[in-house]
Coordinates of C-alpha atoms in Angstrom, one line a residue:
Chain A
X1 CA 0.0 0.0 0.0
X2 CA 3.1 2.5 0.9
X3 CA 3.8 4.4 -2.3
X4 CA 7.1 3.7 -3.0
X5 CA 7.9 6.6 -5.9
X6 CA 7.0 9.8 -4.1
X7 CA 8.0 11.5 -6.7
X8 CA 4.1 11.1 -8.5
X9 CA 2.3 12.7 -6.1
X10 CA 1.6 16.1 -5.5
X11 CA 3.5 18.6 -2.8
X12 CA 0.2 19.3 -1.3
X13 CA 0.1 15.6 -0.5
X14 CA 4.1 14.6 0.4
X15 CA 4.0 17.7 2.9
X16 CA 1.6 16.1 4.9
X17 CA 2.6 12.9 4.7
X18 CA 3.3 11.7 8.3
X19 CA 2.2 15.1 9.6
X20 CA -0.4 15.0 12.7
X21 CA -3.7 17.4 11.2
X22 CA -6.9 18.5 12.4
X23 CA -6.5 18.6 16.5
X24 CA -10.6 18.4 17.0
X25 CA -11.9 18.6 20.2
X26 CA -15.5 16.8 19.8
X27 CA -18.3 19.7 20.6
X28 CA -19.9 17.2 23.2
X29 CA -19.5 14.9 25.7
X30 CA -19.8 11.5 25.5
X31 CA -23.0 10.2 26.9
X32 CA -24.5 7.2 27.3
X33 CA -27.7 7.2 25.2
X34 CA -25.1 7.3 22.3
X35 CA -24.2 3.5 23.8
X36 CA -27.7 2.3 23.9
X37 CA -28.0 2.9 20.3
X38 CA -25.4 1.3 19.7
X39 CA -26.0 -1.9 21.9
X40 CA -29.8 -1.3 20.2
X41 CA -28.5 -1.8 16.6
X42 CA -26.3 -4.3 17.1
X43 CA -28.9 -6.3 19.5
X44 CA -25.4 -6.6 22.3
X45 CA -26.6 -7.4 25.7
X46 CA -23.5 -7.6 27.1
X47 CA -24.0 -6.7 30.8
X48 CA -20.9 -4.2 31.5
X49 CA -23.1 -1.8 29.4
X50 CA -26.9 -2.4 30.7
X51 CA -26.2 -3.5 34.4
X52 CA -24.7 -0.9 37.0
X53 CA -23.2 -3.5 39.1
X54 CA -21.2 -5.3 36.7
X55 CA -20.0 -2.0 35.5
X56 CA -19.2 -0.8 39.1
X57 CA -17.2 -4.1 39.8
X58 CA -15.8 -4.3 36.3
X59 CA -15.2 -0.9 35.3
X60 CA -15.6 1.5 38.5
X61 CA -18.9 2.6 36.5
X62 CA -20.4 2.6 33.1
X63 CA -17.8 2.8 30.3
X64 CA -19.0 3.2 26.2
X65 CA -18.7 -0.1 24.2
X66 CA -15.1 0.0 22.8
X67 CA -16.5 0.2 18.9
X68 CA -17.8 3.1 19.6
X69 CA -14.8 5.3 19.8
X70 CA -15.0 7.3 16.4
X71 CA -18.4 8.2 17.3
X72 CA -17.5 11.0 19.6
X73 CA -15.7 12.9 16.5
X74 CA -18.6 12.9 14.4
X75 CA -19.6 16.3 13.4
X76 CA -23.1 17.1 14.1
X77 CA -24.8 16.7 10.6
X78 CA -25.9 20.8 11.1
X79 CA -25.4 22.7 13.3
X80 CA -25.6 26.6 13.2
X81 CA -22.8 28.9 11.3
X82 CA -22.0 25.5 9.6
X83 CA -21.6 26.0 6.1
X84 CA -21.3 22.8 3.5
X85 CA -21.3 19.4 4.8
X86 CA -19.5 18.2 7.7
X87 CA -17.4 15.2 7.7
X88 CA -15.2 13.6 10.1
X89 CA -12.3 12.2 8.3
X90 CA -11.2 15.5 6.5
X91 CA -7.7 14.2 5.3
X92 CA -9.2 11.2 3.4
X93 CA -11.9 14.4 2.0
X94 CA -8.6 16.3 1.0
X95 CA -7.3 13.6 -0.8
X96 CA -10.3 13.0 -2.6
X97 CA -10.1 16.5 -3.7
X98 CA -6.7 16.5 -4.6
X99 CA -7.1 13.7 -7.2
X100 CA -10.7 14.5 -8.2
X101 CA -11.8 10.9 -7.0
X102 CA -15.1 11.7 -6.4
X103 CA -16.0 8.5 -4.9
X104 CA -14.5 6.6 -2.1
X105 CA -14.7 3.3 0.1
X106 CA -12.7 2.1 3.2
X107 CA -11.5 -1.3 2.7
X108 CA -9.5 -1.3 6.0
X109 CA -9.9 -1.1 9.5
X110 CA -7.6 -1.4 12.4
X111 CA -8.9 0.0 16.2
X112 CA -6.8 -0.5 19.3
X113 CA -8.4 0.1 22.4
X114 CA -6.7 1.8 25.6
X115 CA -8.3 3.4 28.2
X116 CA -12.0 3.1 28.4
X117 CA -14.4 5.7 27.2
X118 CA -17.0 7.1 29.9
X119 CA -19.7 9.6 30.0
X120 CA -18.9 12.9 30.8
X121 CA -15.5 12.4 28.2
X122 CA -15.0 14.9 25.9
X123 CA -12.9 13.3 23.3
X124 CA -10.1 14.7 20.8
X125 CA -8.2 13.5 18.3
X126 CA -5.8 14.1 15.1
X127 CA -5.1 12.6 11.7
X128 CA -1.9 11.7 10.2
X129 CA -1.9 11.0 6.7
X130 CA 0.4 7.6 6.1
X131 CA 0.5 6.7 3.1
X132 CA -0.9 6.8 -0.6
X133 CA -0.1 4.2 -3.3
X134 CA 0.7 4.5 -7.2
X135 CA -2.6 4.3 -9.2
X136 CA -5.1 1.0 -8.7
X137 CA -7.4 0.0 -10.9
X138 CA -10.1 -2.3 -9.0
X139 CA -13.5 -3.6 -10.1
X140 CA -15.1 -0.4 -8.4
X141 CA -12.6 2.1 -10.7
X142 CA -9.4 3.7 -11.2
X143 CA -8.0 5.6 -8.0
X144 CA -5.9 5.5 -5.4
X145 CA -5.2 3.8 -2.0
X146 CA -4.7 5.7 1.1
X147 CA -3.7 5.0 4.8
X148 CA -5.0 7.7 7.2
X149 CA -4.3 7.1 11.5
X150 CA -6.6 8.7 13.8
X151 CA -5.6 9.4 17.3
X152 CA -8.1 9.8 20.1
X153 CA -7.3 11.0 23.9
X154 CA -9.6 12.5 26.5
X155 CA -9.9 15.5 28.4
X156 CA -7.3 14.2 30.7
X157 CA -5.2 13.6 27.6
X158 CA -4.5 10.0 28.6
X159 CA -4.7 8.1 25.1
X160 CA -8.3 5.9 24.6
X161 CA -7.8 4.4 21.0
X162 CA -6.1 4.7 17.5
X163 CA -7.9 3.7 14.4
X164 CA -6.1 3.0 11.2
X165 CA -8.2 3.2 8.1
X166 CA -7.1 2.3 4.3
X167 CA -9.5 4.0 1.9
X168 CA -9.5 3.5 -2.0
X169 CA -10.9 6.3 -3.8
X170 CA -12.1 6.3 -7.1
X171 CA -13.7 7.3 -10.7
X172 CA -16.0 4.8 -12.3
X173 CA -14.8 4.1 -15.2
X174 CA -17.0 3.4 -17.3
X175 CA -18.8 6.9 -16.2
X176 CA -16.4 9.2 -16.3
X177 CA -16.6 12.2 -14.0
X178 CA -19.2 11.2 -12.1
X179 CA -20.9 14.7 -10.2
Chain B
X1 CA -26.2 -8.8 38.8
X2 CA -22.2 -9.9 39.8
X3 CA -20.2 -9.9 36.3
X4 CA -19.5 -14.1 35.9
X5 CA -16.3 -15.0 34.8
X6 CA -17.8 -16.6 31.5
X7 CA -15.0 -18.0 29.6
X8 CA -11.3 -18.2 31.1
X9 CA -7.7 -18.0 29.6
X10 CA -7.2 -21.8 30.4
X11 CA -10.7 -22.6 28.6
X12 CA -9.5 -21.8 25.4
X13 CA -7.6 -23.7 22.9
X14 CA -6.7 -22.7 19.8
X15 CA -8.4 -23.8 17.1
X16 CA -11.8 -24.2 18.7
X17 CA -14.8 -22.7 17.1
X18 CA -16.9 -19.9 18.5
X19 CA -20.5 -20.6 18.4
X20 CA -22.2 -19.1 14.7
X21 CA -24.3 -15.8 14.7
X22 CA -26.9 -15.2 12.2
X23 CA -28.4 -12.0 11.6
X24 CA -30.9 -11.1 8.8
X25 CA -30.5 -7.5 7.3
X26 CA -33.1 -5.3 6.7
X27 CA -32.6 -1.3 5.8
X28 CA -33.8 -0.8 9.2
X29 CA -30.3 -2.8 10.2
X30 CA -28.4 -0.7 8.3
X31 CA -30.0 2.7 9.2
X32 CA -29.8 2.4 12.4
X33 CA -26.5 1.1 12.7
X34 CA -25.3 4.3 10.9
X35 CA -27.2 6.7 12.8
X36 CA -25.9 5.1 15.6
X37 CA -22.5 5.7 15.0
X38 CA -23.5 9.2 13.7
X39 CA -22.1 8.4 10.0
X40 CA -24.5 10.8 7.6
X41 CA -23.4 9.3 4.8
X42 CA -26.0 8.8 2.5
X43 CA -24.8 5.6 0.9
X44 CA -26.1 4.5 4.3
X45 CA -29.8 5.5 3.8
X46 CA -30.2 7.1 0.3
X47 CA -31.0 4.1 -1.8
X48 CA -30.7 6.5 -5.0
X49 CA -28.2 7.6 -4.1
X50 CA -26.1 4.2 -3.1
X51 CA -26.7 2.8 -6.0
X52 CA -27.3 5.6 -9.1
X53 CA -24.5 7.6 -7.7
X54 CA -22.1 4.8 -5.5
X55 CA -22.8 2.2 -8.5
X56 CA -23.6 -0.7 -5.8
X57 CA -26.6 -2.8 -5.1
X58 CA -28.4 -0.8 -2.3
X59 CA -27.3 0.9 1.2
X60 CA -24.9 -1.0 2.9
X61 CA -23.7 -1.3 6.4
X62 CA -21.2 1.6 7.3
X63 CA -17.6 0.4 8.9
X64 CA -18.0 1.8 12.2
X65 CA -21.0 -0.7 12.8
X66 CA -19.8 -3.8 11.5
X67 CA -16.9 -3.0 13.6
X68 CA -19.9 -3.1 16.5
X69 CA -21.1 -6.0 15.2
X70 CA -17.9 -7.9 15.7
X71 CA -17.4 -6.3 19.4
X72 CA -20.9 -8.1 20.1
X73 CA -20.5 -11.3 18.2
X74 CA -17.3 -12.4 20.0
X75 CA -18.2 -10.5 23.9
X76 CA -21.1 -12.8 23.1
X77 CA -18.9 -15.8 23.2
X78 CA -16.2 -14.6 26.0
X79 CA -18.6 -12.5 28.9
X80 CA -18.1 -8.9 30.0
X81 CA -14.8 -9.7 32.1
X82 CA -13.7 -9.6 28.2
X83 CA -11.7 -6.9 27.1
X84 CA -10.9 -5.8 22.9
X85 CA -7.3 -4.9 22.7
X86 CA -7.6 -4.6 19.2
X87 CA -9.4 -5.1 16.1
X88 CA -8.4 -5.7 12.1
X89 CA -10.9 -5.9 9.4
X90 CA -10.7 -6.1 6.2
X91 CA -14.5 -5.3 4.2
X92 CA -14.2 -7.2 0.7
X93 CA -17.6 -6.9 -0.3
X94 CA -20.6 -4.9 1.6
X95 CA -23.4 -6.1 3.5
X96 CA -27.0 -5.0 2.2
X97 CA -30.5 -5.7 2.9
X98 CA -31.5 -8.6 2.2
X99 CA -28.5 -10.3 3.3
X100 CA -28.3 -12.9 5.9
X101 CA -25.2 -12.0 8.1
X102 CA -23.2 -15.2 9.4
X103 CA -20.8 -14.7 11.5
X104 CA -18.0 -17.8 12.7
X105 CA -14.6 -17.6 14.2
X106 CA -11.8 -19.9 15.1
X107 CA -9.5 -19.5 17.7
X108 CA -5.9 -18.7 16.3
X109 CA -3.6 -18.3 19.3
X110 CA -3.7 -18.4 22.8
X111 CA -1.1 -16.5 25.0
X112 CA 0.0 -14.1 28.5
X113 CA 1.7 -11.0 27.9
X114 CA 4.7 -10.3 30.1
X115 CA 2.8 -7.8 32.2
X116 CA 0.3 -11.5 32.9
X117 CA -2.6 -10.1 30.4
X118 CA -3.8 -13.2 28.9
X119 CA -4.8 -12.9 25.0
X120 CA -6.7 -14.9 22.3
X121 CA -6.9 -14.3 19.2
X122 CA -9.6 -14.6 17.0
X123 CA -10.6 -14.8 13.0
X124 CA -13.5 -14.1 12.5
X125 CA -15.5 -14.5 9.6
X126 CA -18.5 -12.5 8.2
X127 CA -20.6 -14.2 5.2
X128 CA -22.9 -12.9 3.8
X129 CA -25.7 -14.1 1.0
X130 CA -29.9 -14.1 0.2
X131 CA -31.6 -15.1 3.5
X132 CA -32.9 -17.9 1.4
X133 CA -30.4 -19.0 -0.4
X134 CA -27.8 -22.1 0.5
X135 CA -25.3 -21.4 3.3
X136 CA -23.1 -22.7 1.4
X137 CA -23.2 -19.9 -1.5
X138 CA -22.5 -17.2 1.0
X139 CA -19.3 -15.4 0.2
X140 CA -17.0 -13.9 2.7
X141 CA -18.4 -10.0 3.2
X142 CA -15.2 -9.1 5.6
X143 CA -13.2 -10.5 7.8
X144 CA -11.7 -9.0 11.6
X145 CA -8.9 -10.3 13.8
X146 CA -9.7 -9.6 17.0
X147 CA -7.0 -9.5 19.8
X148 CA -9.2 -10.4 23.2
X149 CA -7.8 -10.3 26.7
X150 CA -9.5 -12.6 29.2
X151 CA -9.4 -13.3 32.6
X152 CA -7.1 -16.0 33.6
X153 CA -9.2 -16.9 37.3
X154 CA -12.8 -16.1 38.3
X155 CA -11.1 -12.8 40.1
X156 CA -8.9 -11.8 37.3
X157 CA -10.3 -8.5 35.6
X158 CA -8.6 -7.4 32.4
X159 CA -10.5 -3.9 32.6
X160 CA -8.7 -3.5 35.8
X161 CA -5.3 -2.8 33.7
X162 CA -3.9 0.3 31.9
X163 CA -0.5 2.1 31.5
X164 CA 2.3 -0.4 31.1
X165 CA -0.3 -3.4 32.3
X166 CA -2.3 -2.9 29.2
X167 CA -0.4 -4.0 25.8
X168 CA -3.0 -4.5 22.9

């Protein structure tokens, strides 16, 4: 996946490479309702999440279930003075841009888990841009693969997860430019 | 409620099988699961827009959820003493409505850590194919490697570790 020829991609892409972006600090706190959605979707009735006295002998008190970790960095859909939409990966949005692959996928995922999430939480995090391959063609299109890490710490800056995600994005080919 | 040891270190071999989950998708499963994890995306409810613009069959279960979907399918199997140190997925081909979800898993090591964090690891599998089709048509939607610590005694409590005493 590592592009080994730096030399074809743009400045606006090698300067970044490796370079931490985007410090976010999410605009609220963590919260458990966010949880039981989660727990609700997935039908999990793991008892650390739904019963206070596991969680008090487990965990001290109710922690968030672990997968839910990039949650907290979700930009609201709207919110007021927010103009275009919001999204919460903005590097792998830049690259997009930068190629004018207008579509995208993640193919990869990697999440390590550190200290637990809890309510009350306000998360942060950053994105480093780590790699970008040559150009792929795949049966979705012709594009590019990309490696983008996200760090996540809380308020107390003690580190709670990483997620490593490989994208691929793309132009169908048989389209074109798709709008 | 007092949070039961369910499965211990020494309980665990490896190759052994976790029991299989099966899940039927509906757009109500994939909707939800976005929302959820607050992904907007509309490939993720906008069936015009998943498949006139995106070019695939319909909306199709976002990452972040199928990543919740594995947390449950294998703290299912291990209890909440259970603790994800880690997570690798790789999502070949997605997961729409219609679909019948099966997941399986095999146990593919089975260690301690020098701090005395026991681990398993785990491959798990997620097919997918037509709810009333033949199992054994269903074709490999993603797959996730899941490091897992678990208790080693009925008093051991993996949550209990972090700094140095937590390695995932």
């Amino acid at each position: 996946m590592t592009n080994n020829n730096l030399t074809d991609l743009p400045v606006a892409v090698t300067s970044v490479i490796g370079v931490s972006q985007y410090l976010q600090i999410a605009t609220f706190d963590v919260e458990n309702s966010y949880a039981y959605n989660t727990l609700a979707a997935t039908e999990n009735a793991n008892s650390l999440f739904w019963d206070d006295a596991v969680a008090q002998e487990l965990t001290s008190g109710r922690i968030l279930p672990p997968t839910t970790l990039s949650l907290w960095m979700r930009p609201h859909y709207w919110e007021p003075g927010a103009e275009g939409e919001q999204v919460a990966l903005q590097v792998h949005f830049d690259l997009k841009k930068i190629f004018e692959l207008p579509e995208a996928v993640m193919t990869d995922n990697t999440i390590i888990f550190y200290e637990p999430v809890r309510a009350g939480d306000r998360i942060s995090n950053s994105q480093v841009l780590k790699s970008v391959s040559g150009p792929k063609t795949t049966k979705l299109g012709s594009g590019r693969f990309w490696v983008i890490d996200v760090e996540f710490k809380n308020q107390h800056g003690a580190l709670v997860g990483i997620e490593s995600y490989t994208g691929f994005g793309y132009r169908r080919d048989q389209e074109g430019a798709a709008s | 409620m007092t949070a039961e040891a369910r499965l211990l270190l020494g309980q665990v071999a490896v190759g052994q099988s976790l029991p299989e989950l099966a899940i039927d998708v509906t757009p109500t499963t994939v909707v939800l699961g976005a929302l959820a994890s607050r992904d907007w995306r509309p490939m993720h409810h906008d069936y015009k827009f998943a498949t006139e613009r995106n070019g695939v069959a319909d909306i199709f279960l976002n990452t972040p959820n199928q990543a919740a979907w594995f947390e449950r399918y294998v703290t299912d199997w291990a209890g909440p003493r259970a603790r994800l140190g880690r997570m690798k997925f790789r999502m070949k081909t997605s997961v729409f409505p219609g679909h019948r979800m099966v997941f399986t898993a095999i146990v593919t090591a089975v260690s301690t850590d020098s701090a005395g964090c026991g681990w398993v690891s785990i491959d798990v599998a997620l097919s997918v194919g037509a709810a009333e089709a033949d199992p054994s048509s269903y074709v490999v939607a993603s797959t996730c490697e899941v490091r897992l610590a678990l208790p080693d005694s009925s008093t051991d409590n993996p949550w209990s570790r972090s700094g140095e005493q937590w390695v995932p």
